[in-house]
């Protein structure tokens, strides 16, 4: 290609590149995906940032045991994009972290009066429920799981 042809084509090439860049939405750029290979400090910082950002819509975070992806629960589907923008996978759930922690706190306060058959309870973030542990079997507080 001659220098003259190149100098004539250059404005057209620049215009095409600019048009393509302007036509591509910013959300089309792939976000880095957080997973089990991320450093613990990166995962912790992302979790804290999303907890602060989502407020009452935040519903815990965890590493998916099957995929290894960093998942953040959110109670408001319209806020899921904020989770994805952080590099985490969003999961829309029914109960917030605050609601689940309130149930756990209530159980903690009543621990002395719990039946002997109840040996513990905990928040199961991926299942979005509080699980009561009676002896050797697990049973979700809402009664939908295995007895």
mmCIF file of N, CA and C in Angstrom:
data_model
loop_
_atom_site.group_PDB
_atom_site.id
_atom_site.type_symbol
_atom_site.label_atom_id
_atom_site.label_comp_id
_atom_site.label_asym_id
_atom_site.label_seq_id
_atom_site.Cartn_x
_atom_site.Cartn_y
_atom_site.Cartn_z
ATOM 1 N N UNK A 1 0.859 -1.163 0.000
ATOM 2 C CA UNK A 1 0.000 0.000 0.000
ATOM 3 C C UNK A 1 0.902 1.220 0.000
ATOM 4 N N UNK A 2 0.578 2.156 -0.888
ATOM 5 C CA UNK A 2 1.411 3.351 -0.988
ATOM 6 C C UNK A 2 1.118 4.294 0.168
ATOM 7 N N UNK A 3 2.041 5.200 0.380
ATOM 8 C CA UNK A 3 1.883 6.167 1.465
ATOM 9 C C UNK A 3 0.659 7.035 1.226
ATOM 10 N N UNK A 4 0.393 7.370 -0.028
ATOM 11 C CA UNK A 4 -0.743 8.226 -0.375
ATOM 12 C C UNK A 4 -2.054 7.490 -0.088
ATOM 13 N N UNK A 5 -2.150 6.203 -0.426
ATOM 14 C CA UNK A 5 -3.351 5.414 -0.179
ATOM 15 C C UNK A 5 -3.579 5.265 1.319
ATOM 16 N N UNK A 6 -2.492 5.051 2.046
ATOM 17 C CA UNK A 6 -2.587 4.912 3.497
ATOM 18 C C UNK A 6 -3.084 6.201 4.134
ATOM 19 N N UNK A 7 -2.551 7.338 3.698
ATOM 20 C CA UNK A 7 -2.991 8.602 4.285
ATOM 21 C C UNK A 7 -4.439 8.910 3.928
ATOM 22 N N UNK A 8 -4.929 8.414 2.811
ATOM 23 C CA UNK A 8 -6.337 8.600 2.446
ATOM 24 C C UNK A 8 -7.225 7.672 3.247
ATOM 25 N N UNK A 9 -6.736 6.469 3.511
ATOM 26 C CA UNK A 9 -7.546 5.471 4.211
ATOM 27 C C UNK A 9 -7.548 5.681 5.717
ATOM 28 N N UNK A 10 -6.521 6.323 6.247
ATOM 29 C CA UNK A 10 -6.396 6.473 7.692
ATOM 30 C C UNK A 10 -7.614 7.152 8.335
ATOM 31 N N UNK A 11 -8.141 8.249 7.783
ATOM 32 C CA UNK A 11 -9.337 8.847 8.409
ATOM 33 C C UNK A 11 -10.539 7.898 8.422
ATOM 34 N N UNK A 12 -10.667 7.096 7.371
ATOM 35 C CA UNK A 12 -11.774 6.137 7.325
ATOM 36 C C UNK A 12 -11.598 5.043 8.375
ATOM 37 N N UNK A 13 -10.377 4.560 8.529
ATOM 38 C CA UNK A 13 -10.092 3.527 9.527
ATOM 39 C C UNK A 13 -10.358 4.068 10.927
ATOM 40 N N UNK A 14 -9.891 5.279 11.201
ATOM 41 C CA UNK A 14 -10.115 5.898 12.511
ATOM 42 C C UNK A 14 -11.603 6.091 12.781
ATOM 43 N N UNK A 15 -12.334 6.514 11.781
ATOM 44 C CA UNK A 15 -13.771 6.706 11.945
ATOM 45 C C UNK A 15 -14.466 5.381 12.235
ATOM 46 N N UNK A 16 -14.044 4.318 11.566
ATOM 47 C CA UNK A 16 -14.656 3.005 11.785
ATOM 48 C C UNK A 16 -14.362 2.495 13.192
ATOM 49 N N UNK A 17 -13.121 2.659 13.652
ATOM 50 C CA UNK A 17 -12.757 2.221 15.000
ATOM 51 C C UNK A 17 -13.531 3.024 16.043
ATOM 52 N N UNK A 18 -13.640 4.324 15.861
ATOM 53 C CA UNK A 18 -14.381 5.182 16.797
ATOM 54 C C UNK A 18 -15.849 4.793 16.827
ATOM 55 N N UNK A 19 -16.446 4.559 15.677
ATOM 56 C CA UNK A 19 -17.857 4.166 15.612
ATOM 57 C C UNK A 19 -18.082 2.837 16.330
ATOM 58 N N UNK A 20 -17.180 1.901 16.131
ATOM 59 C CA UNK A 20 -17.314 0.596 16.795
ATOM 60 C C UNK A 20 -17.188 0.743 18.303
ATOM 61 N N UNK A 21 -16.265 1.576 18.742
ATOM 62 C CA UNK A 21 -16.079 1.781 20.185
ATOM 63 C C UNK A 21 -17.296 2.441 20.805
ATOM 64 N N UNK A 22 -17.870 3.402 20.105
ATOM 65 C CA UNK A 22 -19.046 4.093 20.635
ATOM 66 C C UNK A 22 -20.289 3.207 20.604
ATOM 67 N N UNK A 23 -20.344 2.283 19.668
ATOM 68 C CA UNK A 23 -21.511 1.404 19.543
ATOM 69 C C UNK A 23 -21.490 0.268 20.555
ATOM 70 N N UNK A 24 -20.340 -0.021 21.136
ATOM 71 C CA UNK A 24 -20.227 -1.116 22.091
ATOM 72 C C UNK A 24 -20.503 -0.590 23.493
ATOM 73 N N UNK A 25 -21.572 -1.080 24.161
ATOM 74 C CA UNK A 25 -21.857 -0.583 25.506
ATOM 75 C C UNK A 25 -20.764 -0.986 26.484
ATOM 76 N N UNK A 26 -20.572 -0.137 27.494
ATOM 77 C CA UNK A 26 -19.532 -0.409 28.496
ATOM 78 C C UNK A 26 -19.787 -1.728 29.206
ATOM 79 N N UNK A 27 -21.056 -2.096 29.366
ATOM 80 C CA UNK A 27 -21.377 -3.341 30.059
ATOM 81 C C UNK A 27 -20.989 -4.565 29.248
ATOM 82 N N UNK A 28 -20.667 -4.376 27.958
ATOM 83 C CA UNK A 28 -20.275 -5.514 27.133
ATOM 84 C C UNK A 28 -18.857 -5.968 27.436
ATOM 85 N N UNK A 29 -18.086 -5.109 28.086
ATOM 86 C CA UNK A 29 -16.731 -5.508 28.448
ATOM 87 C C UNK A 29 -16.808 -6.593 29.510
ATOM 88 N N UNK A 30 -16.078 -7.685 29.324
ATOM 89 C CA UNK A 30 -16.173 -8.778 30.288
ATOM 90 C C UNK A 30 -15.596 -8.373 31.646
ATOM 91 N N UNK A 31 -16.350 -8.591 32.683
ATOM 92 C CA UNK A 31 -15.873 -8.321 34.038
ATOM 93 C C UNK A 31 -14.997 -9.493 34.463
ATOM 94 N N UNK A 32 -14.015 -9.197 35.286
ATOM 95 C CA UNK A 32 -13.231 -10.309 35.808
ATOM 96 C C UNK A 32 -14.141 -11.110 36.728
ATOM 97 N N UNK A 33 -14.012 -12.396 36.682
ATOM 98 C CA UNK A 33 -14.887 -13.261 37.466
ATOM 99 C C UNK A 33 -14.143 -13.697 38.717
ATOM 100 N N UNK A 34 -14.744 -13.426 39.858
ATOM 101 C CA UNK A 34 -14.142 -13.842 41.117
ATOM 102 C C UNK A 34 -14.501 -15.289 41.391
ATOM 103 N N UNK A 35 -13.492 -16.056 41.802
ATOM 104 C CA UNK A 35 -13.719 -17.450 42.139
ATOM 105 C C UNK A 35 -12.738 -17.868 43.220
ATOM 106 N N UNK A 36 -12.660 -19.153 43.456
ATOM 107 C CA UNK A 36 -11.822 -19.682 44.531
ATOM 108 C C UNK A 36 -10.339 -19.386 44.322
ATOM 109 N N UNK A 37 -9.939 -19.022 43.115
ATOM 110 C CA UNK A 37 -8.533 -18.711 42.869
ATOM 111 C C UNK A 37 -8.164 -17.292 43.307
ATOM 112 N N UNK A 38 -9.161 -16.456 43.587
ATOM 113 C CA UNK A 38 -8.901 -15.090 44.050
ATOM 114 C C UNK A 38 -8.333 -15.132 45.466
ATOM 115 N N UNK A 39 -7.569 -14.134 45.802
ATOM 116 C CA UNK A 39 -6.985 -14.103 47.142
ATOM 117 C C UNK A 39 -8.081 -13.871 48.181
ATOM 118 N N UNK A 40 -7.901 -14.395 49.375
ATOM 119 C CA UNK A 40 -8.886 -14.173 50.440
ATOM 120 C C UNK A 40 -9.124 -12.686 50.704
ATOM 121 N N UNK A 41 -8.074 -11.868 50.597
ATOM 122 C CA UNK A 41 -8.255 -10.437 50.843
ATOM 123 C C UNK A 41 -9.107 -9.786 49.757
ATOM 124 N N UNK A 42 -8.968 -10.245 48.514
ATOM 125 C CA UNK A 42 -9.798 -9.723 47.422
ATOM 126 C C UNK A 42 -11.255 -10.104 47.631
ATOM 127 N N UNK A 43 -11.495 -11.359 47.994
ATOM 128 C CA UNK A 43 -12.868 -11.808 48.241
ATOM 129 C C UNK A 43 -13.477 -11.056 49.422
ATOM 130 N N UNK A 44 -12.706 -10.878 50.483
ATOM 131 C CA UNK A 44 -13.209 -10.178 51.667
ATOM 132 C C UNK A 44 -13.514 -8.721 51.355
ATOM 133 N N UNK A 45 -12.644 -8.071 50.597
ATOM 134 C CA UNK A 45 -12.874 -6.664 50.236
ATOM 135 C C UNK A 45 -14.105 -6.520 49.353
ATOM 136 N N UNK A 46 -14.272 -7.444 48.414
ATOM 137 C CA UNK A 46 -15.449 -7.404 47.537
ATOM 138 C C UNK A 46 -16.714 -7.648 48.346
ATOM 139 N N UNK A 47 -16.665 -8.609 49.258
ATOM 140 C CA UNK A 47 -17.830 -8.906 50.108
ATOM 141 C C UNK A 47 -18.206 -7.688 50.931
ATOM 142 N N UNK A 48 -17.233 -7.044 51.550
ATOM 143 C CA UNK A 48 -17.523 -5.878 52.389
ATOM 144 C C UNK A 48 -18.063 -4.720 51.554
ATOM 145 N N UNK A 49 -17.475 -4.507 50.393
ATOM 146 C CA UNK A 49 -17.929 -3.440 49.509
ATOM 147 C C UNK A 49 -19.383 -3.656 49.084
ATOM 148 N N UNK A 50 -19.705 -4.899 48.702
ATOM 149 C CA UNK A 50 -21.078 -5.196 48.281
ATOM 150 C C UNK A 50 -22.044 -5.144 49.458
ATOM 151 N N UNK A 51 -21.613 -5.588 50.624
ATOM 152 C CA UNK A 51 -22.457 -5.498 51.819
ATOM 153 C C UNK A 51 -22.837 -4.040 52.068
ATOM 154 N N UNK A 52 -21.851 -3.147 51.976
ATOM 155 C CA UNK A 52 -22.100 -1.713 52.183
ATOM 156 C C UNK A 52 -22.974 -1.132 51.069
ATOM 157 N N UNK A 53 -22.650 -1.493 49.832
ATOM 158 C CA UNK A 53 -23.344 -0.947 48.664
ATOM 159 C C UNK A 53 -24.799 -1.406 48.594
ATOM 160 N N UNK A 54 -25.057 -2.692 48.872
ATOM 161 C CA UNK A 54 -26.404 -3.249 48.722
ATOM 162 C C UNK A 54 -27.292 -2.990 49.942
ATOM 163 N N UNK A 55 -26.687 -2.740 51.086
ATOM 164 C CA UNK A 55 -27.466 -2.473 52.293
ATOM 165 C C UNK A 55 -28.426 -3.608 52.605
ATOM 166 N N UNK A 56 -29.705 -3.294 52.759
ATOM 167 C CA UNK A 56 -30.729 -4.273 53.120
ATOM 168 C C UNK A 56 -30.998 -5.327 52.068
ATOM 169 N N UNK A 57 -30.480 -5.150 50.850
ATOM 170 C CA UNK A 57 -30.678 -6.142 49.791
ATOM 171 C C UNK A 57 -29.582 -7.212 49.804
ATOM 172 N N UNK A 58 -28.548 -7.016 50.628
ATOM 173 C CA UNK A 58 -27.445 -7.975 50.715
ATOM 174 C C UNK A 58 -27.916 -9.235 51.435
ATOM 175 N N UNK A 59 -27.523 -10.406 50.902
ATOM 176 C CA UNK A 59 -27.967 -11.677 51.487
ATOM 177 C C UNK A 59 -26.827 -12.699 51.567
ATOM 178 N N UNK A 60 -25.697 -12.289 52.107
ATOM 179 C CA UNK A 60 -24.514 -13.136 52.329
ATOM 180 C C UNK A 60 -23.757 -13.443 51.038
ATOM 181 N N UNK A 61 -22.565 -14.001 51.204
ATOM 182 C CA UNK A 61 -21.733 -14.410 50.073
ATOM 183 C C UNK A 61 -21.088 -15.748 50.400
ATOM 184 N N UNK A 62 -20.695 -16.470 49.360
ATOM 185 C CA UNK A 62 -20.087 -17.786 49.537
ATOM 186 C C UNK A 62 -19.395 -18.198 48.248
ATOM 187 N N UNK A 63 -18.533 -19.199 48.374
ATOM 188 C CA UNK A 63 -17.928 -19.817 47.201
ATOM 189 C C UNK A 63 -18.771 -21.039 46.855
ATOM 190 N N UNK A 64 -19.264 -21.092 45.634
ATOM 191 C CA UNK A 64 -20.072 -22.221 45.189
ATOM 192 C C UNK A 64 -19.202 -23.466 45.193
ATOM 193 N N UNK A 65 -19.654 -24.508 45.875
ATOM 194 C CA UNK A 65 -18.848 -25.726 46.019
ATOM 195 C C UNK A 65 -18.707 -26.504 44.713
ATOM 196 N N UNK A 66 -19.586 -26.283 43.764
ATOM 197 C CA UNK A 66 -19.521 -26.984 42.481
ATOM 198 C C UNK A 66 -18.676 -26.223 41.459
ATOM 199 N N UNK A 67 -18.936 -24.927 41.319
ATOM 200 C CA UNK A 67 -18.269 -24.130 40.287
ATOM 201 C C UNK A 67 -17.050 -23.380 40.786
ATOM 202 N N UNK A 68 -16.952 -23.161 42.103
ATOM 203 C CA UNK A 68 -15.863 -22.370 42.665
ATOM 204 C C UNK A 68 -16.076 -20.878 42.530
ATOM 205 N N UNK A 69 -17.193 -20.459 41.937
ATOM 206 C CA UNK A 69 -17.483 -19.037 41.747
ATOM 207 C C UNK A 69 -17.835 -18.370 43.068
ATOM 208 N N UNK A 70 -17.497 -17.074 43.171
ATOM 209 C CA UNK A 70 -17.863 -16.253 44.320
ATOM 210 C C UNK A 70 -19.283 -15.750 44.071
ATOM 211 N N UNK A 71 -20.207 -16.138 44.926
ATOM 212 C CA UNK A 71 -21.625 -15.825 44.751
ATOM 213 C C UNK A 71 -22.066 -14.862 45.852
ATOM 214 N N UNK A 72 -22.881 -13.897 45.479
ATOM 215 C CA UNK A 72 -23.438 -12.956 46.442
ATOM 216 C C UNK A 72 -24.951 -12.987 46.296
ATOM 217 N N UNK A 73 -25.632 -13.259 47.417
ATOM 218 C CA UNK A 73 -27.085 -13.250 47.422
ATOM 219 C C UNK A 73 -27.601 -11.830 47.493
ATOM 220 N N UNK A 74 -28.677 -11.584 46.791
ATOM 221 C CA UNK A 74 -29.302 -10.256 46.768
ATOM 222 C C UNK A 74 -30.809 -10.449 46.732
ATOM 223 N N UNK A 75 -31.529 -9.678 47.533
ATOM 224 C CA UNK A 75 -32.982 -9.847 47.612
ATOM 225 C C UNK A 75 -33.742 -9.026 46.578
ATOM 226 N N UNK A 76 -33.070 -8.134 45.899
ATOM 227 C CA UNK A 76 -33.717 -7.259 44.916
ATOM 228 C C UNK A 76 -33.091 -7.543 43.552
ATOM 229 N N UNK A 77 -33.863 -8.141 42.659
ATOM 230 C CA UNK A 77 -33.341 -8.529 41.343
ATOM 231 C C UNK A 77 -32.782 -7.340 40.569
ATOM 232 N N UNK A 78 -33.292 -6.153 40.813
ATOM 233 C CA UNK A 78 -32.796 -4.978 40.090
ATOM 234 C C UNK A 78 -31.393 -4.583 40.535
ATOM 235 N N UNK A 79 -30.918 -5.143 41.637
ATOM 236 C CA UNK A 79 -29.571 -4.832 42.150
ATOM 237 C C UNK A 79 -28.546 -5.902 41.760
ATOM 238 N N UNK A 80 -28.983 -6.963 41.084
ATOM 239 C CA UNK A 80 -28.081 -8.054 40.707
ATOM 240 C C UNK A 80 -26.955 -7.577 39.793
ATOM 241 N N UNK A 81 -27.227 -6.579 38.965
ATOM 242 C CA UNK A 81 -26.184 -6.072 38.064
ATOM 243 C C UNK A 81 -25.019 -5.478 38.850
ATOM 244 N N UNK A 82 -25.288 -4.901 40.012
ATOM 245 C CA UNK A 82 -24.214 -4.348 40.841
ATOM 246 C C UNK A 82 -23.286 -5.462 41.314
ATOM 247 N N UNK A 83 -23.866 -6.607 41.614
ATOM 248 C CA UNK A 83 -23.067 -7.761 42.042
ATOM 249 C C UNK A 83 -22.213 -8.247 40.878
ATOM 250 N N UNK A 84 -22.819 -8.393 39.712
ATOM 251 C CA UNK A 84 -22.091 -8.870 38.536
ATOM 252 C C UNK A 84 -20.962 -7.912 38.143
ATOM 253 N N UNK A 85 -21.202 -6.608 38.282
ATOM 254 C CA UNK A 85 -20.169 -5.617 37.954
ATOM 255 C C UNK A 85 -18.942 -5.759 38.847
ATOM 256 N N UNK A 86 -19.116 -6.307 40.032
ATOM 257 C CA UNK A 86 -17.992 -6.496 40.949
ATOM 258 C C UNK A 86 -17.168 -7.738 40.598
ATOM 259 N N UNK A 87 -17.685 -8.557 39.674
ATOM 260 C CA UNK A 87 -17.013 -9.791 39.298
ATOM 261 C C UNK A 87 -17.590 -11.018 39.978
ATOM 262 N N UNK A 88 -18.570 -10.815 40.848
ATOM 263 C CA UNK A 88 -19.211 -11.931 41.549
ATOM 264 C C UNK A 88 -20.437 -12.394 40.766
ATOM 265 N N UNK A 89 -20.897 -13.580 41.083
ATOM 266 C CA UNK A 89 -22.125 -14.112 40.497
ATOM 267 C C UNK A 89 -23.273 -13.745 41.436
ATOM 268 N N UNK A 90 -24.348 -13.220 40.893
ATOM 269 C CA UNK A 90 -25.503 -12.831 41.706
ATOM 270 C C UNK A 90 -26.501 -13.973 41.802
ATOM 271 N N UNK A 91 -27.093 -14.121 42.983
ATOM 272 C CA UNK A 91 -28.181 -15.078 43.179
ATOM 273 C C UNK A 91 -29.301 -14.331 43.897
ATOM 274 N N UNK A 92 -30.453 -14.234 43.245
ATOM 275 C CA UNK A 92 -31.591 -13.561 43.849
ATOM 276 C C UNK A 92 -32.262 -14.530 44.826
ATOM 277 N N UNK A 93 -32.423 -14.079 46.067
ATOM 278 C CA UNK A 93 -32.964 -14.909 47.140
ATOM 279 C C UNK A 93 -34.090 -14.175 47.858
ATOM 280 N N UNK A 94 -34.788 -14.886 48.721
ATOM 281 C CA UNK A 94 -35.951 -14.313 49.405
ATOM 282 C C UNK A 94 -35.594 -13.523 50.662
ATOM 283 N N UNK A 95 -34.591 -13.976 51.418
ATOM 284 C CA UNK A 95 -34.315 -13.365 52.725
ATOM 285 C C UNK A 95 -32.961 -12.674 52.751
ATOM 286 N N UNK A 96 -32.923 -11.498 53.348
ATOM 287 C CA UNK A 96 -31.679 -10.743 53.468
ATOM 288 C C UNK A 96 -30.789 -11.330 54.555
ATOM 289 N N UNK A 97 -29.537 -10.928 54.546
ATOM 290 C CA UNK A 97 -28.610 -11.344 55.601
ATOM 291 C C UNK A 97 -29.122 -10.857 56.952
ATOM 292 N N UNK A 98 -29.650 -9.652 56.985
ATOM 293 C CA UNK A 98 -30.173 -9.097 58.235
ATOM 294 C C UNK A 98 -31.309 -9.947 58.782
ATOM 295 N N UNK A 99 -32.213 -10.386 57.917
ATOM 296 C CA UNK A 99 -33.349 -11.212 58.365
ATOM 297 C C UNK A 99 -32.869 -12.554 58.910
ATOM 298 N N UNK A 100 -31.938 -13.188 58.205
ATOM 299 C CA UNK A 100 -31.426 -14.482 58.661
ATOM 300 C C UNK A 100 -30.635 -14.335 59.960
ATOM 301 N N UNK A 101 -29.837 -13.282 60.053
ATOM 302 C CA UNK A 101 -29.062 -13.049 61.280
ATOM 303 C C UNK A 101 -29.979 -12.743 62.464
ATOM 304 N N UNK A 102 -31.119 -12.120 62.196
ATOM 305 C CA UNK A 102 -32.095 -11.852 63.259
ATOM 306 C C UNK A 102 -32.669 -13.172 63.798
ATOM 307 N N UNK A 103 -33.001 -14.084 62.904
ATOM 308 C CA UNK A 103 -33.503 -15.394 63.331
ATOM 309 C C UNK A 103 -32.431 -16.115 64.155
ATOM 310 N N UNK A 104 -31.192 -16.098 63.656
ATOM 311 C CA UNK A 104 -30.114 -16.755 64.394
ATOM 312 C C UNK A 104 -29.913 -16.105 65.767
ATOM 313 N N UNK A 105 -29.971 -14.803 65.828
ATOM 314 C CA UNK A 105 -29.797 -14.088 67.095
ATOM 315 C C UNK A 105 -30.911 -14.432 68.078
ATOM 316 N N UNK A 106 -32.137 -14.546 67.576
ATOM 317 C CA UNK A 106 -33.268 -14.928 68.429
ATOM 318 C C UNK A 106 -33.050 -16.322 68.995
ATOM 319 N N UNK A 107 -32.597 -17.247 68.147
ATOM 320 C CA UNK A 107 -32.302 -18.599 68.623
ATOM 321 C C UNK A 107 -31.156 -18.587 69.641
ATOM 322 N N UNK A 108 -30.133 -17.769 69.386
ATOM 323 C CA UNK A 108 -29.012 -17.662 70.327
ATOM 324 C C UNK A 108 -29.501 -17.192 71.699
ATOM 325 N N UNK A 109 -30.414 -16.232 71.695
ATOM 326 C CA UNK A 109 -30.937 -15.695 72.958
ATOM 327 C C UNK A 109 -31.778 -16.722 73.713
ATOM 328 N N UNK A 110 -32.358 -17.649 72.983
ATOM 329 C CA UNK A 110 -33.214 -18.667 73.602
ATOM 330 C C UNK A 110 -32.515 -20.020 73.754
ATOM 331 N N UNK A 111 -31.205 -20.034 73.605
ATOM 332 C CA UNK A 111 -30.440 -21.288 73.624
ATOM 333 C C UNK A 111 -30.651 -22.075 74.906
ATOM 334 N N UNK A 112 -30.746 -21.406 76.023
ATOM 335 C CA UNK A 112 -30.889 -22.119 77.305
ATOM 336 C C UNK A 112 -32.223 -22.838 77.435
ATOM 337 N N UNK A 113 -33.213 -22.384 76.686
ATOM 338 C CA UNK A 113 -34.528 -23.012 76.783
ATOM 339 C C UNK A 113 -34.812 -23.970 75.623
ATOM 340 N N UNK A 114 -33.826 -24.158 74.747
ATOM 341 C CA UNK A 114 -34.017 -25.078 73.611
ATOM 342 C C UNK A 114 -34.079 -26.508 74.125
ATOM 343 N N UNK A 115 -34.878 -27.348 73.478
ATOM 344 C CA UNK A 115 -34.944 -28.756 73.882
ATOM 345 C C UNK A 115 -33.572 -29.414 73.745
ATOM 346 N N UNK A 116 -33.340 -30.442 74.535
ATOM 347 C CA UNK A 116 -32.062 -31.160 74.487
ATOM 348 C C UNK A 116 -31.796 -31.765 73.114
ATOM 349 N N UNK A 117 -32.855 -32.051 72.372
ATOM 350 C CA UNK A 117 -32.680 -32.646 71.044
ATOM 351 C C UNK A 117 -32.105 -31.644 70.036
ATOM 352 N N UNK A 118 -32.169 -30.361 70.327
ATOM 353 C CA UNK A 118 -31.611 -29.346 69.432
ATOM 354 C C UNK A 118 -30.193 -29.055 69.896
ATOM 355 N N UNK A 119 -29.229 -29.377 69.026
ATOM 356 C CA UNK A 119 -27.832 -29.211 69.420
ATOM 357 C C UNK A 119 -27.160 -28.011 68.773
ATOM 358 N N UNK A 120 -27.835 -27.334 67.863
ATOM 359 C CA UNK A 120 -27.255 -26.143 67.247
ATOM 360 C C UNK A 120 -28.073 -25.620 66.092
ATOM 361 N N UNK A 121 -27.641 -24.474 65.577
ATOM 362 C CA UNK A 121 -28.283 -23.852 64.420
ATOM 363 C C UNK A 121 -27.266 -22.939 63.760
ATOM 364 N N UNK A 122 -27.516 -22.650 62.502
ATOM 365 C CA UNK A 122 -26.602 -21.782 61.756
ATOM 366 C C UNK A 122 -27.320 -21.232 60.530
ATOM 367 N N UNK A 123 -26.750 -20.162 59.975
ATOM 368 C CA UNK A 123 -27.257 -19.601 58.725
ATOM 369 C C UNK A 123 -26.596 -20.354 57.580
ATOM 370 N N UNK A 124 -27.406 -20.944 56.712
ATOM 371 C CA UNK A 124 -26.933 -21.607 55.496
ATOM 372 C C UNK A 124 -27.116 -20.591 54.367
ATOM 373 N N UNK A 125 -26.052 -19.849 54.056
ATOM 374 C CA UNK A 125 -26.146 -18.763 53.079
ATOM 375 C C UNK A 125 -26.588 -19.237 51.696
ATOM 376 N N UNK A 126 -26.000 -20.296 51.131
ATOM 377 C CA UNK A 126 -26.436 -20.715 49.793
ATOM 378 C C UNK A 126 -27.909 -21.134 49.738
ATOM 379 N N UNK A 127 -28.402 -21.742 50.806
ATOM 380 C CA UNK A 127 -29.812 -22.155 50.842
ATOM 381 C C UNK A 127 -30.716 -21.016 51.268
ATOM 382 N N UNK A 128 -30.141 -19.930 51.799
ATOM 383 C CA UNK A 128 -30.876 -18.760 52.257
ATOM 384 C C UNK A 128 -31.890 -19.120 53.340
ATOM 385 N N UNK A 129 -31.386 -19.849 54.353
ATOM 386 C CA UNK A 129 -32.244 -20.251 55.462
ATOM 387 C C UNK A 129 -31.425 -20.473 56.726
ATOM 388 N N UNK A 130 -32.121 -20.557 57.842
ATOM 389 C CA UNK A 130 -31.493 -20.921 59.101
ATOM 390 C C UNK A 130 -31.774 -22.402 59.313
ATOM 391 N N UNK A 131 -30.712 -23.142 59.584
ATOM 392 C CA UNK A 131 -30.829 -24.586 59.769
ATOM 393 C C UNK A 131 -30.704 -24.889 61.253
ATOM 394 N N UNK A 132 -31.632 -25.710 61.766
ATOM 395 C CA UNK A 132 -31.589 -26.171 63.152
ATOM 396 C C UNK A 132 -31.053 -27.593 63.129
ATOM 397 N N UNK A 133 -30.095 -27.865 63.988
ATOM 398 C CA UNK A 133 -29.416 -29.148 64.001
ATOM 399 C C UNK A 133 -29.872 -29.970 65.202
ATOM 400 N N UNK A 134 -30.848 -30.870 64.991
ATOM 401 C CA UNK A 134 -31.290 -31.732 66.097
ATOM 402 C C UNK A 134 -30.514 -33.044 66.081
ATOM 403 N N UNK A 135 -29.581 -33.174 66.949
ATOM 404 C CA UNK A 135 -28.788 -34.404 67.014
ATOM 405 C C UNK A 135 -27.951 -34.582 65.777
ATOM 406 N N UNK A 136 -28.034 -35.751 65.143
ATOM 407 C CA UNK A 136 -27.190 -36.081 63.997
ATOM 408 C C UNK A 136 -27.801 -35.651 62.666
ATOM 409 N N UNK A 137 -29.064 -35.225 62.636
ATOM 410 C CA UNK A 137 -29.716 -34.857 61.372
ATOM 411 C C UNK A 137 -29.897 -33.343 61.289
ATOM 412 N N UNK A 138 -29.899 -32.834 60.070
ATOM 413 C CA UNK A 138 -30.133 -31.411 59.852
ATOM 414 C C UNK A 138 -31.581 -31.214 59.424
ATOM 415 N N UNK A 139 -32.187 -30.128 59.891
ATOM 416 C CA UNK A 139 -33.541 -29.797 59.464
ATOM 417 C C UNK A 139 -33.634 -28.273 59.342
ATOM 418 N N UNK A 140 -33.912 -27.744 58.127
ATOM 419 C CA UNK A 140 -34.057 -26.295 57.991
ATOM 420 C C UNK A 140 -35.197 -25.795 58.877
ATOM 421 N N UNK A 141 -35.049 -24.584 59.365
ATOM 422 C CA UNK A 141 -36.045 -23.995 60.244
ATOM 423 C C UNK A 141 -37.417 -23.932 59.587
ATOM 424 N N UNK A 142 -37.444 -23.757 58.242
ATOM 425 C CA UNK A 142 -38.727 -23.668 57.561
ATOM 426 C C UNK A 142 -39.349 -25.043 57.302
ATOM 427 N N UNK A 143 -38.635 -26.121 57.672
ATOM 428 C CA UNK A 143 -39.193 -27.472 57.587
ATOM 429 C C UNK A 143 -39.208 -28.086 56.210
ATOM 430 N N UNK A 144 -38.516 -27.469 55.223
ATOM 431 C CA UNK A 144 -38.588 -27.996 53.860
ATOM 432 C C UNK A 144 -37.497 -28.995 53.533
ATOM 433 N N UNK A 145 -36.508 -29.122 54.392
ATOM 434 C CA UNK A 145 -35.376 -29.988 54.080
ATOM 435 C C UNK A 145 -35.527 -31.375 54.664
ATOM 436 N N UNK A 146 -34.474 -32.167 54.560
ATOM 437 C CA UNK A 146 -34.527 -33.536 55.111
ATOM 438 C C UNK A 146 -34.633 -33.530 56.624
ATOM 439 N N UNK A 147 -35.307 -34.505 57.165
ATOM 440 C CA UNK A 147 -35.472 -34.596 58.623
ATOM 441 C C UNK A 147 -34.325 -35.360 59.222
#
